[in-house]
Short mmCIF file of C-alpha atoms in Angstrom, two decimals:
data_model
loop_
_atom_site.label_atom_id
_atom_site.label_comp_id
_atom_site.label_asym_id
_atom_site.label_seq_id
_atom_site.Cartn_x
_atom_site.Cartn_y
_atom_site.Cartn_z
CA UNK A 28 90.98 103.97 107.74
CA UNK A 29 94.53 104.14 106.50
CA UNK A 30 94.90 102.24 103.26
CA UNK A 31 96.50 101.76 99.89
CA UNK A 32 94.02 101.84 97.00
CA UNK A 33 94.55 100.51 93.53
CA UNK A 34 91.75 101.59 91.24
CA UNK A 35 91.87 98.91 88.59
CA UNK A 36 91.42 95.24 89.41
CA UNK A 37 92.06 93.91 85.92
CA UNK A 38 93.47 95.74 82.92
CA UNK A 39 93.63 94.20 79.45
CA UNK A 40 95.84 95.81 76.81
CA UNK A 41 97.27 94.96 73.43
CA UNK A 42 101.01 94.95 72.90
CA UNK A 43 102.50 98.43 72.33
CA UNK A 44 99.65 100.12 74.17
CA UNK A 45 100.50 102.56 76.94
CA UNK A 46 99.88 101.64 80.55
CA UNK A 47 98.95 103.63 83.62
CA UNK A 48 97.96 101.94 86.88
CA UNK A 49 96.60 104.09 89.65
CA UNK A 50 97.63 104.00 93.29
CA UNK A 51 96.49 106.24 96.11
CA UNK A 52 97.41 106.03 99.78
CA UNK A 53 95.90 107.59 102.85
CA UNK A 54 98.80 107.48 105.32
CA UNK A 55 99.95 110.83 106.68
CA UNK A 56 103.47 112.09 107.10
CA UNK A 57 106.49 111.03 105.16
CA UNK A 58 106.05 107.77 103.31
CA UNK A 59 108.16 105.67 101.02
CA UNK A 60 106.39 104.12 98.08
CA UNK A 61 106.96 100.96 96.09
CA UNK A 62 105.63 99.01 93.17
CA UNK A 63 106.08 95.26 93.22
CA UNK A 64 105.34 92.86 90.36
CA UNK A 65 104.29 89.21 90.59
CA UNK A 66 104.68 87.22 87.39
CA UNK A 67 102.50 84.10 87.05
CA UNK A 68 103.62 81.43 89.47
CA UNK A 69 106.37 83.56 90.98
CA UNK A 70 106.93 85.59 94.12
CA UNK A 71 106.78 89.36 94.34
CA UNK A 72 109.73 91.34 93.01
CA UNK A 73 110.55 94.99 93.44
CA UNK A 74 109.77 97.05 90.33
CA UNK A 75 110.67 100.51 91.59
CA UNK A 76 110.66 102.65 94.71
CA UNK A 77 110.43 106.28 95.77
CA UNK A 78 112.14 107.62 98.89
CA UNK A 79 112.88 111.27 98.19
CA UNK A 80 114.09 113.66 95.52
CA UNK A 81 112.84 113.56 91.94
CA UNK A 82 109.18 112.52 92.10
CA UNK A 83 109.51 110.72 88.77
CA UNK A 84 111.27 107.44 89.41
CA UNK A 85 112.38 104.89 86.89
CA UNK A 86 112.43 101.18 87.51
CA UNK A 87 113.28 98.01 85.70
CA UNK A 88 111.90 96.95 82.31
CA UNK A 89 110.95 100.47 81.22
CA UNK A 90 108.50 101.16 84.05
CA UNK A 91 108.28 104.50 85.78
CA UNK A 92 106.11 106.04 88.47
CA UNK A 93 105.29 109.58 89.52
CA UNK A 94 104.80 110.61 93.12
CA UNK A 95 102.29 113.45 93.47
CA UNK A 96 102.24 114.42 97.13
CA UNK A 97 99.23 116.71 96.87
CA UNK A 98 97.16 113.89 95.42
CA UNK A 99 98.58 111.14 97.64
CA UNK A 100 99.22 109.22 94.44
CA UNK A 101 101.98 107.06 93.00
CA UNK A 102 100.83 105.92 89.56
CA UNK A 103 102.77 103.38 87.53
CA UNK A 104 103.35 103.96 83.81
CA UNK A 105 104.92 102.30 80.82
CA UNK A 106 104.82 103.83 77.33
CA UNK A 107 104.60 100.54 75.44
CA UNK A 108 103.72 97.24 77.10
CA UNK A 109 104.89 93.81 76.01
CA UNK A 110 103.29 90.40 76.34
CA UNK A 111 105.90 89.58 78.98
CA UNK A 112 104.49 92.35 81.20
CA UNK A 113 101.48 90.16 81.94
CA UNK A 114 101.54 89.98 85.74
CA UNK A 115 99.94 91.31 88.88
CA UNK A 116 101.15 94.68 90.12
CA UNK A 117 101.05 95.81 93.74
CA UNK A 118 101.49 99.28 95.10
CA UNK A 119 102.90 99.44 98.64
CA UNK A 120 103.57 102.00 101.33
CA UNK A 121 106.06 101.42 104.08
CA UNK A 122 105.22 102.15 107.67
CA UNK A 123 107.72 102.17 110.48
CA UNK A 124 108.15 98.44 110.75
CA UNK A 125 106.18 96.91 107.95
CA UNK A 126 104.82 97.38 104.45
CA UNK A 127 101.16 97.78 103.51
CA UNK A 128 100.01 96.61 100.10
CA UNK A 129 97.17 97.51 97.81
CA UNK A 130 94.81 94.82 96.50
CA UNK A 131 96.75 94.51 93.25
CA UNK A 132 95.99 95.07 89.58
CA UNK A 133 96.12 92.17 87.19
CA UNK A 134 97.53 93.18 83.81
CA UNK A 135 96.91 91.00 80.78
CA UNK A 136 98.76 91.94 77.60
CA UNK A 137 97.44 90.38 74.42
CA UNK A 138 100.02 89.58 71.74
CA UNK B 9 122.61 82.50 97.41
CA UNK B 10 119.21 81.05 98.28
CA UNK B 11 117.52 84.25 99.52
CA UNK B 12 114.23 83.50 101.27
CA UNK B 13 113.24 79.83 101.33
CA UNK B 14 109.75 78.63 102.23
CA UNK B 15 108.59 75.08 102.81
CA UNK B 16 106.34 73.37 101.97
CA UNK B 17 105.15 74.71 98.60
CA UNK B 18 101.71 73.15 98.93
CA UNK B 19 99.72 71.67 101.79
CA UNK B 20 96.19 70.44 102.36
CA UNK B 21 94.92 70.39 105.93
CA UNK B 22 91.73 69.18 107.52
CA UNK B 23 89.82 71.54 109.80
CA UNK B 24 91.33 71.51 113.27
CA UNK B 25 94.74 70.21 112.24
CA UNK B 26 97.89 72.13 113.02
CA UNK B 27 100.99 72.81 111.00
CA UNK B 28 104.07 74.98 110.79
CA UNK B 29 105.11 76.89 107.70
CA UNK B 30 108.86 77.21 107.55
CA UNK B 31 110.78 80.28 106.41
CA UNK B 32 114.52 80.78 106.34
CA UNK B 33 116.71 83.53 104.91
CA UNK B 34 120.46 83.54 104.40
CA UNK B 35 120.95 87.27 103.85
CA UNK B 36 121.45 88.15 107.53
CA UNK B 37 118.32 90.30 107.43
CA UNK B 38 117.00 91.57 110.73
CA UNK B 39 113.41 92.06 109.62
CA UNK B 40 111.13 89.19 108.64
CA UNK B 41 107.45 89.13 107.78
CA UNK B 42 104.57 86.78 107.09
CA UNK B 43 101.88 87.85 104.63
CA UNK B 44 98.84 86.08 103.29
CA UNK B 45 97.58 86.74 99.79
CA UNK B 46 93.93 86.30 98.93
CA UNK B 47 92.38 87.02 95.51
CA UNK B 48 91.37 90.67 95.18
CA UNK B 49 92.67 91.46 98.66
CA UNK B 50 96.36 91.97 98.06
CA UNK B 51 98.78 91.03 100.81
CA UNK B 52 97.86 91.28 104.45
CA UNK B 53 100.52 91.27 107.15
CA UNK B 54 100.10 88.50 109.72
CA UNK B 55 103.16 88.90 111.94
CA UNK B 56 106.55 90.47 111.69
CA UNK B 57 109.84 90.41 113.55
CA UNK B 58 112.49 93.11 113.88
CA UNK B 59 115.13 90.73 115.17
CA UNK B 60 115.76 87.46 116.98
CA UNK B 61 113.53 87.15 120.02
CA UNK B 62 111.20 89.99 118.96
CA UNK B 63 107.86 89.50 117.21
CA UNK B 64 104.78 91.62 116.79
CA UNK B 65 101.28 91.38 115.33
CA UNK B 66 100.36 92.69 111.93
CA UNK B 67 96.92 93.32 110.44
CA UNK B 68 95.51 89.78 110.61
CA UNK B 69 97.24 87.79 113.41
CA UNK B 70 94.27 85.80 114.73
CA UNK B 71 94.71 82.05 114.40
CA UNK B 72 98.47 82.24 113.94
CA UNK B 73 101.60 82.24 116.07
CA UNK B 74 105.24 82.92 115.30
CA UNK B 75 108.63 82.64 116.92
CA UNK B 76 112.05 84.02 116.07
CA UNK B 77 114.72 82.14 117.95
CA UNK B 78 117.40 82.84 115.33
CA UNK B 79 118.04 85.57 112.79
CA UNK B 80 117.64 83.08 109.95
CA UNK B 81 114.33 81.39 110.78
CA UNK B 82 110.79 82.70 111.21
CA UNK B 83 108.24 79.85 111.33
CA UNK B 84 104.49 80.48 111.22
CA UNK B 85 102.27 78.18 113.25
CA UNK B 86 98.60 77.39 112.65
CA UNK B 87 97.20 75.66 115.73
CA UNK B 88 93.62 74.87 114.69
CA UNK B 89 93.26 75.22 110.94
CA UNK B 90 90.05 76.79 109.64
CA UNK B 91 88.73 77.15 106.07
CA UNK B 92 89.26 80.92 106.37
CA UNK B 93 92.99 80.24 106.50
CA UNK B 94 92.99 78.85 102.97
CA UNK B 95 95.39 81.22 101.25
CA UNK B 96 98.84 81.69 99.77
CA UNK B 97 101.38 82.57 102.43
CA UNK B 98 104.48 84.60 101.67
CA UNK B 99 107.46 85.07 103.92
CA UNK B 100 109.66 88.11 103.34
CA UNK B 101 112.73 89.71 104.82
CA UNK B 102 114.50 93.04 104.71
CA UNK B 103 117.85 94.28 105.98
CA UNK B 104 116.38 97.10 108.02
CA UNK B 105 113.06 98.76 108.59
CA UNK B 106 111.06 99.36 105.43
CA UNK B 107 111.13 103.02 106.43
CA UNK B 108 114.71 103.04 105.31
CA UNK B 109 116.17 102.17 101.94
CA UNK B 110 115.42 98.50 102.31
CA UNK B 111 112.93 96.71 100.07
CA UNK B 112 111.37 93.36 100.92
CA UNK B 113 112.69 90.08 99.53
CA UNK B 114 110.00 87.47 99.15
CA UNK B 115 109.97 83.70 99.24
CA UNK B 116 108.13 81.64 96.62
CA UNK B 117 105.06 81.13 98.77
CA UNK B 118 103.13 78.26 100.37
CA UNK B 119 99.69 77.43 99.01
CA UNK B 120 97.55 76.14 101.88
CA UNK B 121 94.09 74.64 101.54
CA UNK B 122 91.98 73.84 104.59
CA UNK B 123 89.02 71.53 103.98
#
């Protein structure tokens, strides 16, 4: 079945540690890819997106993601996390008329 | 600029009751969506609309109905509430199809409990 898979359900890091959250998708053809973030008690906000061109995209708050077409992956990275990055992160793939989301990864950053 | 507004924020229903979750956007977006968010399951699309008068089913439409009489409003109706519909519901909108350069804008969510 077509899907978006996020490998980690809950990640716990200390401040200044590096972060990488995995995302794989199984939809064929050309896709556009997104990472959304949901801070505690808030709605989802766009973190970054990939449409075409440079497969390494940079988003807000120092986040970046790399699209690897051959691996159907779009992993999210940040060199040094902060306590304020504690949130839930969702990978998403857009279809023709809607967006499909992964199950989410909860990130807890310890001060 | 309010963006996407959802009401109510919280609601408790008894099994078999009905209710309507309201969603309005003031960005003149053509596309609107209803998602439900369950722990460990991510967001699942319930219904979506590509414009006034046009709606279509998403991944999990059973037990829900929608209408889109205006560009601004996209209410979600639960006719006979069931415990399986306990969830957080998010409304979203986008200017054009997500296939284009148009991310989703989300409302703050409605937390619904059915007992």
